mmCIF file of C-alpha atoms in Angstrom:
data_model
loop_
_atom_site.group_PDB
_atom_site.id
_atom_site.type_symbol
_atom_site.label_atom_id
_atom_site.label_comp_id
_atom_site.label_asym_id
_atom_site.label_seq_id
_atom_site.Cartn_x
_atom_site.Cartn_y
_atom_site.Cartn_z
ATOM 1 C CA MET B 1 -1.874 -10.170 -56.510
ATOM 2 C CA ASN B 2 -5.470 -9.124 -55.992
ATOM 3 C CA LEU B 3 -4.616 -7.454 -52.679
ATOM 4 C CA ILE B 4 -1.712 -5.467 -54.145
ATOM 5 C CA ALA B 5 -3.776 -4.449 -57.141
ATOM 6 C CA SER B 6 -6.620 -3.339 -54.861
ATOM 7 C CA LEU B 7 -4.233 -1.271 -52.732
ATOM 8 C CA LEU B 8 -2.707 0.393 -55.802
ATOM 9 C CA LYS B 9 -6.161 1.195 -57.152
ATOM 10 C CA ALA B 10 -7.215 2.585 -53.733
ATOM 11 C CA ILE B 11 -4.110 4.776 -53.573
ATOM 12 C CA THR B 12 -4.794 6.254 -56.995
ATOM 13 C CA ASP B 13 -8.384 6.962 -56.003
ATOM 14 C CA TYR B 14 -8.781 10.037 -53.736
ATOM 15 C CA LYS B 15 -11.309 8.387 -51.401
ATOM 16 C CA GLY B 16 -9.076 5.363 -51.061
ATOM 17 C CA VAL B 17 -6.147 7.542 -49.942
ATOM 18 C CA VAL B 18 -8.267 9.118 -47.230
ATOM 19 C CA ILE B 19 -9.447 5.705 -46.016
ATOM 20 C CA ILE B 20 -5.915 4.269 -45.966
ATOM 21 C CA LEU B 21 -4.551 7.342 -44.145
ATOM 22 C CA GLY B 22 -7.396 7.075 -41.624
ATOM 23 C CA ILE B 23 -6.589 3.421 -40.976
ATOM 24 C CA ILE B 24 -2.871 4.222 -40.579
ATOM 25 C CA VAL B 25 -3.604 7.064 -38.122
ATOM 26 C CA PHE B 26 -5.957 4.788 -36.163
ATOM 27 C CA PHE B 27 -3.302 2.087 -35.779
ATOM 28 C CA ILE B 28 -0.606 4.611 -34.853
ATOM 29 C CA LEU B 29 -2.829 6.063 -32.118
ATOM 30 C CA LEU B 30 -3.759 2.571 -30.937
ATOM 31 C CA THR B 31 -0.069 1.636 -30.758
ATOM 32 C CA ILE B 32 0.760 4.761 -28.737
ATOM 33 C CA TRP B 33 -2.087 4.043 -26.301
ATOM 34 C CA VAL B 34 -1.034 0.409 -25.815
ATOM 35 C CA TYR B 35 2.591 1.439 -25.304
ATOM 36 C CA ARG B 36 1.776 4.101 -22.699
ATOM 37 C CA ASN B 37 -0.732 2.027 -20.742
ATOM 38 C CA HIS B 38 0.735 -1.455 -20.914
ATOM 39 C CA VAL B 39 4.418 -1.384 -21.861
ATOM 40 C CA VAL B 40 5.800 1.658 -20.016
ATOM 41 C CA PRO B 41 4.466 0.641 -16.555
ATOM 42 C CA LYS B 42 6.238 -2.702 -16.872
ATOM 43 C CA LEU B 43 9.476 -1.114 -18.051
ATOM 44 C CA LYS B 44 9.507 1.572 -15.336
ATOM 45 C CA PRO B 45 7.623 0.390 -12.248
ATOM 46 C CA SER B 46 6.873 3.239 -9.903
ATOM 47 C CA PHE B 47 9.434 3.701 -7.182
ATOM 48 C CA VAL B 48 8.232 2.476 -3.809
ATOM 49 C CA GLU B 49 10.165 4.256 -1.137
ATOM 50 C CA ASN B 50 10.863 2.834 2.281
ATOM 51 C CA ARG B 51 8.413 4.520 4.620
ATOM 52 C CA GLU B 52 10.172 3.406 7.785
ATOM 53 C CA PHE B 53 11.021 6.386 9.980
ATOM 54 C CA GLU B 54 9.042 8.736 7.757
ATOM 55 C CA HIS B 55 7.224 11.612 9.379
ATOM 56 C CA ASP B 56 3.512 11.204 8.840
ATOM 57 C CA GLY B 57 2.577 14.844 9.378
ATOM 58 C CA ASP B 58 0.256 14.112 12.306
ATOM 59 C CA ASN B 59 0.631 16.389 15.285
ATOM 60 C CA GLU B 60 -1.393 14.033 17.468
ATOM 61 C CA ILE B 61 1.633 12.095 18.723
ATOM 62 C CA LYS B 62 3.741 13.955 21.215
ATOM 63 C CA HIS B 63 7.061 13.002 22.726
ATOM 64 C CA LYS B 64 6.977 9.802 24.815
ATOM 65 C CA GLU B 65 3.702 8.587 23.319
ATOM 66 C CA ALA B 66 3.408 5.789 20.779
ATOM 67 C CA THR B 67 0.621 4.014 18.910
ATOM 68 C CA LEU B 68 0.880 0.417 17.746
ATOM 69 C CA MET B 69 -1.372 0.037 14.693
ATOM 70 C CA TYR B 70 -2.541 -3.468 13.812
ATOM 71 C CA PHE B 71 -4.012 -3.725 10.297
ATOM 72 C CA TYR B 72 -5.892 -6.984 9.757
ATOM 73 C CA ALA B 73 -8.626 -8.646 7.704
ATOM 74 C CA ASP B 74 -11.286 -10.990 9.093
ATOM 75 C CA TRP B 75 -10.742 -13.507 6.287
ATOM 76 C CA CYS B 76 -6.938 -13.685 6.708
ATOM 77 C CA PRO B 77 -5.664 -16.855 8.461
ATOM 78 C CA HIS B 78 -2.360 -15.148 9.367
ATOM 79 C CA CYS B 79 -4.303 -12.333 11.042
ATOM 80 C CA LYS B 80 -6.338 -14.858 13.024
ATOM 81 C CA ALA B 81 -3.102 -16.484 14.201
ATOM 82 C CA ALA B 82 -1.477 -13.133 15.090
ATOM 83 C CA LYS B 83 -4.453 -11.568 16.893
ATOM 84 C CA PRO B 84 -4.012 -13.458 20.208
ATOM 85 C CA HIS B 85 -0.376 -12.301 20.347
ATOM 86 C CA VAL B 86 -1.326 -8.685 19.646
ATOM 87 C CA ASP B 87 -4.121 -8.924 22.240
ATOM 88 C CA GLU B 88 -1.650 -10.270 24.808
ATOM 89 C CA ILE B 89 0.798 -7.431 24.121
ATOM 90 C CA LYS B 90 -2.093 -4.981 24.358
ATOM 91 C CA SER B 91 -3.128 -6.386 27.746
ATOM 92 C CA ILE B 92 0.426 -5.852 29.015
ATOM 93 C CA TYR B 93 1.371 -2.489 27.494
ATOM 94 C CA ASP B 94 -1.827 -0.570 26.682
ATOM 95 C CA THR B 95 -1.655 2.538 28.859
ATOM 96 C CA THR B 96 -5.439 2.889 28.871
ATOM 97 C CA THR B 97 -5.697 -0.332 30.935
ATOM 98 C CA SER B 98 -2.400 -1.291 32.586
ATOM 99 C CA GLY B 99 -0.199 1.767 32.470
ATOM 100 C CA LYS B 100 2.990 -0.249 31.790
ATOM 101 C CA ARG B 101 5.421 1.699 29.616
ATOM 102 C CA VAL B 102 8.219 0.739 27.237
ATOM 103 C CA ASN B 103 11.301 2.867 27.899
ATOM 104 C CA ASP B 104 9.039 5.603 29.298
ATOM 105 C CA TYR B 105 6.752 5.583 26.225
ATOM 106 C CA ALA B 106 3.010 5.337 26.813
ATOM 107 C CA ILE B 107 1.601 2.971 24.186
ATOM 108 C CA THR B 108 -1.926 2.964 22.811
ATOM 109 C CA PHE B 109 -3.209 0.320 20.428
ATOM 110 C CA GLU B 110 -5.243 0.872 17.281
ATOM 111 C CA TYR B 111 -6.871 -2.065 15.530
ATOM 112 C CA VAL B 112 -7.839 -1.367 11.897
ATOM 113 C CA ASN B 113 -10.164 -3.919 10.283
ATOM 114 C CA CYS B 114 -9.426 -3.755 6.549
ATOM 115 C CA SER B 115 -12.028 -6.349 5.492
ATOM 116 C CA ASP B 116 -14.487 -3.758 4.165
ATOM 117 C CA ASP B 117 -13.086 -2.156 0.985
ATOM 118 C CA SER B 118 -16.024 0.252 0.794
ATOM 119 C CA ASN B 119 -15.079 1.995 4.062
ATOM 120 C CA THR B 120 -13.306 5.140 2.842
ATOM 121 C CA GLU B 121 -11.800 5.933 6.247
ATOM 122 C CA VAL B 122 -10.084 2.547 6.340
ATOM 123 C CA THR B 123 -8.879 2.712 2.714
ATOM 124 C CA GLN B 124 -7.493 6.214 3.285
ATOM 125 C CA LYS B 125 -5.638 4.974 6.370
ATOM 126 C CA MET B 126 -4.288 2.000 4.397
ATOM 127 C CA ASP B 127 -3.072 4.341 1.646
ATOM 128 C CA LYS B 128 -1.574 6.778 4.147
ATOM 129 C CA TYR B 129 0.468 4.087 5.871
ATOM 130 C CA GLY B 130 1.225 1.986 2.769
ATOM 131 C CA VAL B 131 -0.568 -1.165 3.916
ATOM 132 C CA GLU B 132 -0.464 -3.765 1.146
ATOM 133 C CA GLY B 133 -0.797 -7.059 3.017
ATOM 134 C CA PHE B 134 -2.137 -8.528 6.220
ATOM 135 C CA PRO B 135 -1.376 -8.601 9.042
ATOM 136 C CA THR B 136 0.592 -5.348 9.119
ATOM 137 C CA ILE B 137 1.933 -3.829 12.319
ATOM 138 C CA LYS B 138 3.182 -0.245 12.374
ATOM 139 C CA LEU B 139 4.431 1.872 15.243
ATOM 140 C CA LYS B 140 3.882 5.633 15.344
ATOM 141 C CA TYR B 141 6.161 7.484 17.730
ATOM 142 C CA ASP B 142 7.738 10.938 17.886
ATOM 143 C CA GLY B 143 6.140 11.754 14.517
ATOM 144 C CA LYS B 144 7.800 8.733 12.891
ATOM 145 C CA ILE B 145 6.449 5.478 11.499
ATOM 146 C CA ALA B 146 8.202 2.127 11.824
ATOM 147 C CA ASP B 147 7.167 -1.086 10.071
ATOM 148 C CA MET B 148 7.398 -4.404 11.858
ATOM 149 C CA ASP B 149 8.893 -6.910 9.449
ATOM 150 C CA ALA B 150 8.787 -10.164 11.395
ATOM 151 C CA LYS B 151 6.415 -12.925 12.389
ATOM 152 C CA PRO B 152 3.905 -11.269 14.730
ATOM 153 C CA ASP B 153 4.216 -13.252 17.944
ATOM 154 C CA LYS B 154 4.597 -12.011 21.526
ATOM 155 C CA GLU B 155 8.398 -12.113 21.591
ATOM 156 C CA THR B 156 8.943 -10.339 18.262
ATOM 157 C CA ILE B 157 6.370 -7.637 19.029
ATOM 158 C CA GLU B 158 8.011 -6.971 22.414
ATOM 159 C CA LEU B 159 11.433 -6.897 20.766
ATOM 160 C CA PHE B 160 10.084 -4.506 18.121
ATOM 161 C CA LEU B 161 8.673 -2.166 20.783
ATOM 162 C CA ASN B 162 11.841 -2.239 22.894
ATOM 163 C CA THR B 163 14.079 -1.705 19.866
ATOM 164 C CA MET B 164 12.125 1.162 18.352
ATOM 165 C CA LEU B 165 11.233 2.975 21.571
ATOM 166 C CA LYS B 166 14.694 3.697 22.962
#
């Protein structure tokens, strides 16, 4: 009963009303902040669109040219396992060394080391192409981007190139 009596006395006192209203406003604002920052993102996760075949806006790729981008991290065991396969494909298809083409597409290879988070050029490239895990292989061709969604070994990379570059 002491608590109820104290609240009634505080309500009848002008200063007590101001203090109680201040506390109520504080908790209302705190509740709104918690709701907006912690509850709403879980209720409505941001839509992640499929970026496959999306134009990237670069004018650097012309018809019949393609770039295979290999995003990796030095610490990633999957990247270490995939790198020899990517290197082998590069030795076969890289037009800067061998000149072999896939369905008349000249292919260049771009290796992007994502180990250093402080490198703004790398983080911007990761954001631009939606790289969230490693290893990630993307193919830029005819102004489009295609994601490779398979185990990165020689056969699947060749199949990916032959399928996408028709």
